[in-house]
Short mmCIF file of C-alpha atoms in Angstrom, two decimals:
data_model
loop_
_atom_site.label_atom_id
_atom_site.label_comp_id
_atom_site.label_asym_id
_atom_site.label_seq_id
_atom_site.Cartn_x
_atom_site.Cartn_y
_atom_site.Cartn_z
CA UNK B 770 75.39 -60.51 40.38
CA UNK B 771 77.69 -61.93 43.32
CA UNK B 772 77.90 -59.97 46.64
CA UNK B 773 81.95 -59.10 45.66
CA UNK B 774 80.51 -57.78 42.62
CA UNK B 775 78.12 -55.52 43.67
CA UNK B 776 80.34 -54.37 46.35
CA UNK B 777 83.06 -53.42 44.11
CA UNK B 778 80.48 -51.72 41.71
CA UNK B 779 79.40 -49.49 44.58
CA UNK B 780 82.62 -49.22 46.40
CA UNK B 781 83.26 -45.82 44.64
CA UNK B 782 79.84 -43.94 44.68
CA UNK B 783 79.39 -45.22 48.31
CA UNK B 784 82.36 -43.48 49.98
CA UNK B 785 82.04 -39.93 51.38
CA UNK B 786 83.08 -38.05 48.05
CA UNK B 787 80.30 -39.87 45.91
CA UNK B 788 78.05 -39.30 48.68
CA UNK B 789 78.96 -35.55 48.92
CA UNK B 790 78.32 -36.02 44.81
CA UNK B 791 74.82 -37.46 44.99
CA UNK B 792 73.80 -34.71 47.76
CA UNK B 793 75.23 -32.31 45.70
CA UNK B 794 73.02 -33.40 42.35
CA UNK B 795 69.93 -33.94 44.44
CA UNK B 796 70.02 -30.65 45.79
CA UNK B 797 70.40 -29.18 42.17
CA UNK B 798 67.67 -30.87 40.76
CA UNK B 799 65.31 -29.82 43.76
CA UNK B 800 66.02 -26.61 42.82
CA UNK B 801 65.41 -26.79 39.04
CA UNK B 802 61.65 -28.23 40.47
CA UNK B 803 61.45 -25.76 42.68
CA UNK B 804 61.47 -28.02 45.86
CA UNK B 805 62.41 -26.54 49.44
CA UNK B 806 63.63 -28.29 52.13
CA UNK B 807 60.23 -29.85 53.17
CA UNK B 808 56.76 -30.97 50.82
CA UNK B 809 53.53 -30.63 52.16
CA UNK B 810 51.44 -33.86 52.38
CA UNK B 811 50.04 -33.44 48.93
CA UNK B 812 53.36 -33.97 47.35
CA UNK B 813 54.62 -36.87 49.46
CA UNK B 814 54.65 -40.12 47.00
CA UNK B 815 53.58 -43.36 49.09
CA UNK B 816 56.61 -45.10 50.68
CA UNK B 817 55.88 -47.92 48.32
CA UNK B 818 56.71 -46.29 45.17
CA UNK B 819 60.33 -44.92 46.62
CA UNK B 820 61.94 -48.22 45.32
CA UNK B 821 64.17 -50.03 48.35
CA UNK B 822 68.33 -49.75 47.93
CA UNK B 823 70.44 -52.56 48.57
CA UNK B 824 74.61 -52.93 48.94
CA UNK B 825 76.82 -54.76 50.40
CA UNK B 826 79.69 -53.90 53.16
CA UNK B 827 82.40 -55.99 54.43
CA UNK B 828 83.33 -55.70 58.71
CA UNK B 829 86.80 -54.70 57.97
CA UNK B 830 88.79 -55.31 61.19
CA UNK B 831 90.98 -52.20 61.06
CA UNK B 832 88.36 -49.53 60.28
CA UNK B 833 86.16 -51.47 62.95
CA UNK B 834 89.14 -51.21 65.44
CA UNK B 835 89.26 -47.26 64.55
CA UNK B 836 85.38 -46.68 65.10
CA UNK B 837 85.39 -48.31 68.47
CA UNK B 838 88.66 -46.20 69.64
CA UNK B 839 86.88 -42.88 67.84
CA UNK B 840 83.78 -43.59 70.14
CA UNK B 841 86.04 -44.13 73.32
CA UNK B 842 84.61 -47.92 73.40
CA UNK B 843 86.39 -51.17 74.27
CA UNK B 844 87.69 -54.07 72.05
CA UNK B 845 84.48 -56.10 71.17
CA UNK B 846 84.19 -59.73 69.99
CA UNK B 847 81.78 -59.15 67.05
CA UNK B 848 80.95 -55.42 65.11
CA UNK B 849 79.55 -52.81 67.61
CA UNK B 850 75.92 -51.79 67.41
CA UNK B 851 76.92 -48.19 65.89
CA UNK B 852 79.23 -49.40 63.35
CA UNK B 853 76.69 -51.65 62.15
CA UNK B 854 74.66 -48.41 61.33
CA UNK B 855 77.59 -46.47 60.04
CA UNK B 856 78.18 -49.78 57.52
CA UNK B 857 73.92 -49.09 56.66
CA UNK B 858 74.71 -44.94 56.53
CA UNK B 859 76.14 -44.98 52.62
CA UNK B 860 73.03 -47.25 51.76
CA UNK B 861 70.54 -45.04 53.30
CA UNK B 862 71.76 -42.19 51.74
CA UNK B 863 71.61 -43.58 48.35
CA UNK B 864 67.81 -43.89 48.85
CA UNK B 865 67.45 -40.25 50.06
CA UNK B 866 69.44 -38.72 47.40
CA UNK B 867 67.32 -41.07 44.68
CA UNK B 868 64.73 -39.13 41.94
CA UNK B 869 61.52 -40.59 43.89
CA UNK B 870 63.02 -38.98 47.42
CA UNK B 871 61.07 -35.16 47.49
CA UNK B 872 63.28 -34.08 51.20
CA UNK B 873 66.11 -32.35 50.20
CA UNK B 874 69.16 -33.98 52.54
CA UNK B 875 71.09 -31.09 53.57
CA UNK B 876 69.20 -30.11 56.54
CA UNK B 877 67.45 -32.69 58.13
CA UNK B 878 67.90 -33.25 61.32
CA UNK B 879 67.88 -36.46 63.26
CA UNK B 880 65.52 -36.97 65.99
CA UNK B 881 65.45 -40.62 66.51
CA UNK B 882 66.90 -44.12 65.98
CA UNK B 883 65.20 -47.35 67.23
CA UNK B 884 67.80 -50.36 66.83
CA UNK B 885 66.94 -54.15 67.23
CA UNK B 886 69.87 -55.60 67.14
CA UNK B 887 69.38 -59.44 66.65
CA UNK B 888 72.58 -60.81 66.15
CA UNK B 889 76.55 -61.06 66.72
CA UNK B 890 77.97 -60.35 63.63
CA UNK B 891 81.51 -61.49 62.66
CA UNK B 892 84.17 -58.86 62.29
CA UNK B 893 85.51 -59.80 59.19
CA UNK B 894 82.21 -61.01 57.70
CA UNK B 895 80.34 -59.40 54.51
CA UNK B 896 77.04 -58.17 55.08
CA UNK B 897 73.91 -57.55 53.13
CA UNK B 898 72.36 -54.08 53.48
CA UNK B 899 68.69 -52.64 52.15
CA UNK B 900 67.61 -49.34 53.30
CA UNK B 901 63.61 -48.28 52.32
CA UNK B 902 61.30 -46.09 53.44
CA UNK B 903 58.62 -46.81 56.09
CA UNK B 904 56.50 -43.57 56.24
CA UNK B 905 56.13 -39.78 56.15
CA UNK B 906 54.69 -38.00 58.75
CA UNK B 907 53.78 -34.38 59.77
CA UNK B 908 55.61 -32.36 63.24
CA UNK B 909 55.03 -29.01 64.20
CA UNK B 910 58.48 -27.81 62.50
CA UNK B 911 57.97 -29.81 59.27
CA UNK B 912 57.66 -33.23 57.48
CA UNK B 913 59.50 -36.16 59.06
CA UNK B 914 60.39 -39.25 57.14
CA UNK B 915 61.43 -42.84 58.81
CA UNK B 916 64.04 -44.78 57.22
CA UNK B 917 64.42 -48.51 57.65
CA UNK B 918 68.28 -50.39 57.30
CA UNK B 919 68.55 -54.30 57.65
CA UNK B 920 71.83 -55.91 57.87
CA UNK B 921 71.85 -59.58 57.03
CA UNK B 922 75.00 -61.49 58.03
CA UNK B 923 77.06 -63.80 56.10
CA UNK B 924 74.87 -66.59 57.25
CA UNK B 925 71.44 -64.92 55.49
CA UNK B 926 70.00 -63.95 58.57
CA UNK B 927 68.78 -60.53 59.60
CA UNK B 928 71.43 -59.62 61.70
CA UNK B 929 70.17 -55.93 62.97
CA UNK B 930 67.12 -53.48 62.06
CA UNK B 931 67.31 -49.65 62.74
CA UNK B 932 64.66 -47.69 62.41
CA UNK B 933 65.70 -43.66 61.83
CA UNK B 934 63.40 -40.69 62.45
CA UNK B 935 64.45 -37.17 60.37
CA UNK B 936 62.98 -33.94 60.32
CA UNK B 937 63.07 -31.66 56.75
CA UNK B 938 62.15 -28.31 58.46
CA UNK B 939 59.78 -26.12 56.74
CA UNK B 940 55.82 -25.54 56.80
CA UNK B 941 54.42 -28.18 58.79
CA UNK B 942 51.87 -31.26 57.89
CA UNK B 943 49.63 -30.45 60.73
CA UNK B 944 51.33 -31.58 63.34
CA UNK B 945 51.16 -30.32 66.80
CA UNK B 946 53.94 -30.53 69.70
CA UNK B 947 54.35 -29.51 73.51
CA UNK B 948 55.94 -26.46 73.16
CA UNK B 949 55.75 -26.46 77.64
CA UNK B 950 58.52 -26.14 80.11
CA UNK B 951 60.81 -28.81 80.09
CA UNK B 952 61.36 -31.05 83.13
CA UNK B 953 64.85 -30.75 84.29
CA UNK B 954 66.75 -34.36 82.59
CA UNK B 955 68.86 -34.19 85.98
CA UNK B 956 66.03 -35.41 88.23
CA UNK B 957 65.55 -38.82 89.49
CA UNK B 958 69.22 -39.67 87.91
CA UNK B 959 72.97 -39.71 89.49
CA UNK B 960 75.75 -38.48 86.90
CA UNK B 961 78.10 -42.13 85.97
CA UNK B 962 80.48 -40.11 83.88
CA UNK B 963 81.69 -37.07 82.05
CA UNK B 964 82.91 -36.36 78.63
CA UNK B 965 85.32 -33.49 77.42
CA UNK B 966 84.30 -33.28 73.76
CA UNK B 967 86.85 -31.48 71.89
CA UNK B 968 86.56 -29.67 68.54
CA UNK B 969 87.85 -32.44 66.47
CA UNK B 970 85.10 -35.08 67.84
CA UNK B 971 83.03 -34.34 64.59
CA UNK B 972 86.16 -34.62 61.80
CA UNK B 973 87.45 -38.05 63.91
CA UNK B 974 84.02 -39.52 64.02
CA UNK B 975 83.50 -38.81 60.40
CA UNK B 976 86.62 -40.16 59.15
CA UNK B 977 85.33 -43.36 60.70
CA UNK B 978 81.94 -43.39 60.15
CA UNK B 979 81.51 -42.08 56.64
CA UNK B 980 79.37 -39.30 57.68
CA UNK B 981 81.18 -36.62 56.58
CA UNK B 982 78.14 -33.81 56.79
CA UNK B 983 79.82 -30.18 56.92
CA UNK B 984 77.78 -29.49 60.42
CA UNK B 985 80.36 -31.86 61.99
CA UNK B 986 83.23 -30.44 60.07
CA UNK B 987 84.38 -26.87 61.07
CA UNK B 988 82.51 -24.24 62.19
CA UNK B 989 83.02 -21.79 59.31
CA UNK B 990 80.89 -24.87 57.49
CA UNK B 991 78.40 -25.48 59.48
CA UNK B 992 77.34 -21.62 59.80
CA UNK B 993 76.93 -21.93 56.21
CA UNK B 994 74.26 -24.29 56.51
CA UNK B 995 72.62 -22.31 59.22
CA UNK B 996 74.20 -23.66 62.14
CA UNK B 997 75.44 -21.42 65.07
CA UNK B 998 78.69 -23.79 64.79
CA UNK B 999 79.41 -27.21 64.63
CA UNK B 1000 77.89 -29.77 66.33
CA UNK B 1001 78.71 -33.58 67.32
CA UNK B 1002 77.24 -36.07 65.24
CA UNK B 1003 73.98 -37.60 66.79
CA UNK B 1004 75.43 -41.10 66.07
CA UNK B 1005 78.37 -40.35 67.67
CA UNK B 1006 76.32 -39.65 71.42
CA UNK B 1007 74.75 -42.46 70.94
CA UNK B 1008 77.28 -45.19 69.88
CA UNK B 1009 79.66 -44.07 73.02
CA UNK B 1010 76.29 -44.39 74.69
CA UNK B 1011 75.67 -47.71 73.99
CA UNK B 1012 79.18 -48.80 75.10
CA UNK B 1013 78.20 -47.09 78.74
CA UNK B 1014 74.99 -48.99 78.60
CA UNK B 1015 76.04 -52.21 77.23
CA UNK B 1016 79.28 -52.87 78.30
CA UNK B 1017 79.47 -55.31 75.19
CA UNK B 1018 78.69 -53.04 72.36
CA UNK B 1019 78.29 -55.94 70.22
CA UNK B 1020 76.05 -57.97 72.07
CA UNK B 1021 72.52 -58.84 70.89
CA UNK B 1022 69.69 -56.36 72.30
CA UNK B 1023 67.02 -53.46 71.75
CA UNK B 1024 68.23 -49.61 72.13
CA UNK B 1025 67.12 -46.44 70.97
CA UNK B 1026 68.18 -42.62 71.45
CA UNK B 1027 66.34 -39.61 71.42
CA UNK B 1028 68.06 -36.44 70.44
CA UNK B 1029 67.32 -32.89 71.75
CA UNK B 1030 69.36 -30.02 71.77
CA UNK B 1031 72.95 -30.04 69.80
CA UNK B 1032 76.11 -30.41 71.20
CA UNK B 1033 78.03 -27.54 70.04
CA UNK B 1034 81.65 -28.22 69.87
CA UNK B 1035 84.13 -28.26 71.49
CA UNK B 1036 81.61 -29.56 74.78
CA UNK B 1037 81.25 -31.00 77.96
CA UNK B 1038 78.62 -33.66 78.37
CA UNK B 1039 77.24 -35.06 81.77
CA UNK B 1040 76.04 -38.87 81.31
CA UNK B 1041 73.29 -39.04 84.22
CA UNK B 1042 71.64 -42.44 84.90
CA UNK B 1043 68.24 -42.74 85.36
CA UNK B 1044 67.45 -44.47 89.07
CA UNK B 1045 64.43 -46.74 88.74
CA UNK B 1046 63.87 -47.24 84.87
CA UNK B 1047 61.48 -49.82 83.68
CA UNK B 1048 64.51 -50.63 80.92
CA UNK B 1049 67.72 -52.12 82.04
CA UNK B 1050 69.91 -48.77 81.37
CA UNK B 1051 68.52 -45.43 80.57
CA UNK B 1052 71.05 -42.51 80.22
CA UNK B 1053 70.80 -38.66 79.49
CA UNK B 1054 73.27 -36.95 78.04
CA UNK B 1055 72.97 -32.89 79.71
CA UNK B 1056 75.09 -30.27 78.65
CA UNK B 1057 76.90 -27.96 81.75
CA UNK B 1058 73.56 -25.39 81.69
CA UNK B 1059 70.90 -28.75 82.07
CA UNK B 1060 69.99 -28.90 78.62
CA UNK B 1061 69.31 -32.52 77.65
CA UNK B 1062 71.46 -33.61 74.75
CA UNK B 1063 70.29 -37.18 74.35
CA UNK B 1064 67.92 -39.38 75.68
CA UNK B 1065 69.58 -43.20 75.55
CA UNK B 1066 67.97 -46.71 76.60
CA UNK B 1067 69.15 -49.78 76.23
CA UNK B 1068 67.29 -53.81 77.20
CA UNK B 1069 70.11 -56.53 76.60
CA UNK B 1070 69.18 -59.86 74.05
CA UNK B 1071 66.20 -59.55 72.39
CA UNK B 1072 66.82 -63.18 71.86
CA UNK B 1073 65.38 -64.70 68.31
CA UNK B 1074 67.82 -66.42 65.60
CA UNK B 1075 66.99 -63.97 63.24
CA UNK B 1076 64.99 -63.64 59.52
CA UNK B 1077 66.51 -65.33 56.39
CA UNK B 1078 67.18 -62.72 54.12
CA UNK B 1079 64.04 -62.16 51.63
CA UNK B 1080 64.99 -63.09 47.97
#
């Protein structure tokens, strides 16, 4: 089957309604097996037997255009580092909402992503996607799962790896955790910029992005799913991040975020700059009371010409 082929077959259950769809079934047939939100260790299948999903997405130049503007970015040459993961988001989510997958995916929460990004890829271009999972582990609040996406570009070489870190809340694997007093993410940093959030940031970045989880959405929503209102999407902090850090958002390079406590919308986030880091740009993202939002660092061109795309 041809890459326009298999794009077309998954065009429909890849958009934010089939997603919605496939969380929506997953979630029922937890329930039927009598799944919660997290499985202790004994339950966890090995990564190897969750079978990998692949797709395929094209760089379209106007929904490209509309990320970068939603993320307060500037024109870039080739596709920005977070719409490359936005393009891997419907393919990843196919895999979690698959029979093998025991996490329920309404209510995890993202703690980490951990981006290689190898490549300039072509606005324009069609890409290869295949999302798998690396590993479960165990954390103090629950079971955490790691989810790989690889983009290959139109050229059959791996274009950009990112690595993401979730959290399904619930009784733990054995896990431990510093549960200490937090150093203050305002030391040994000078504040670059400042960004009025308002309450819409979540609905724009999701009409973008594809990620169209009700947390973002309203707040009425997101206090149904336990939330004490709606928060900014994680990937949104971090792919306005990147731009800071970058400057060219599409330029080859290593980055990765941290998250920590959510930005509640509407918001106003402090971008400090860390004086002195070992990396070429590390940023933290602090909310007006000196919570730490998001923990950002960035190293420009990995260098590398990339891996051919496995067969």
């Amino acid at each position: 089957m041809g890459l326009g082929e298999r794009m077309r077959q998954h065009r429909g259950e890849s958009g934010p309604a089939g997603t919605l769809a496939r969380v929506a079934r997953q979630e029922a047939r937890r329930r039927v097996r009598g799944l919660g939100g997290s499985s202790g260790s004994a339950q966890l299948p090995e990564p190897s037997r969750i079978r990998p999903v692949q797709g395929g997405a094209r760089v379209d130049a106007r929904r490209h255009a509309a990320f970068v503007a939603a993320v307060a970015g500037e024109a870039t040459p080739h596709a920005h580092g977070g719409f490359l993961h936005a393009l891997t988001f419907p393919v990843s989510m196919r895999l979690m909402t698959s029979g093998r997958f025991p996490l329920g995916v309404l209510g995890l929460v993202h703690l980490r992503n951990s981006v290689r990004h190898l490549r300039p890829v072509e606005i324009g271009s069609s890409v290869r996607i295949r999302s798998s999972v690396v590993e479960f582990g165990s954390h103090r609040r629950g079971t955490t799962v790691t989810i790989l996406a690889e983009v290959w570009d139109d050229a059959g070489k791996l274009a950009f790896r990112d690595e993401s870190l979730y959290l399904a809340l619930g009784k733990s694997g054995g896990g431990g955790g510093d549960r200490g007093e937090r150093p203050d993410p305002r030391d040994g940093a000078r504040r670059i910029a400042r960004w009025r959030l308002p309450a819409s940031t979540g609905r724009a970045y999701a009409a973008v992005s594809g990620d169209i989880n009700p947390i973002h959405l309203s707040t009425p929503s997101a206090k149904a799913l336990g939330m004490k209102g709606m928060i900014a999407h994680g990937m949104y902090a971090a792919s306005r991040a990147l731009g800071v850090a970058a400057g060219d958002a599409s330029a080859p390079g290593t980055w990765s975020v941290e998250f920590g406590a959510p930005i509640r919308l509407p918001a106003e986030v402090s971008i400090w700059r860390v004086l002195g880091a070992e990396v070429a740009m590390s940023l933290r993202g602090v909310s007006r009371s000196g919570r730490q939002h998001f923990a950002f660092e960035h190293m420009p061109d990995v260098g590398g010409d990339g891996e051919p795309e496995p067969g």
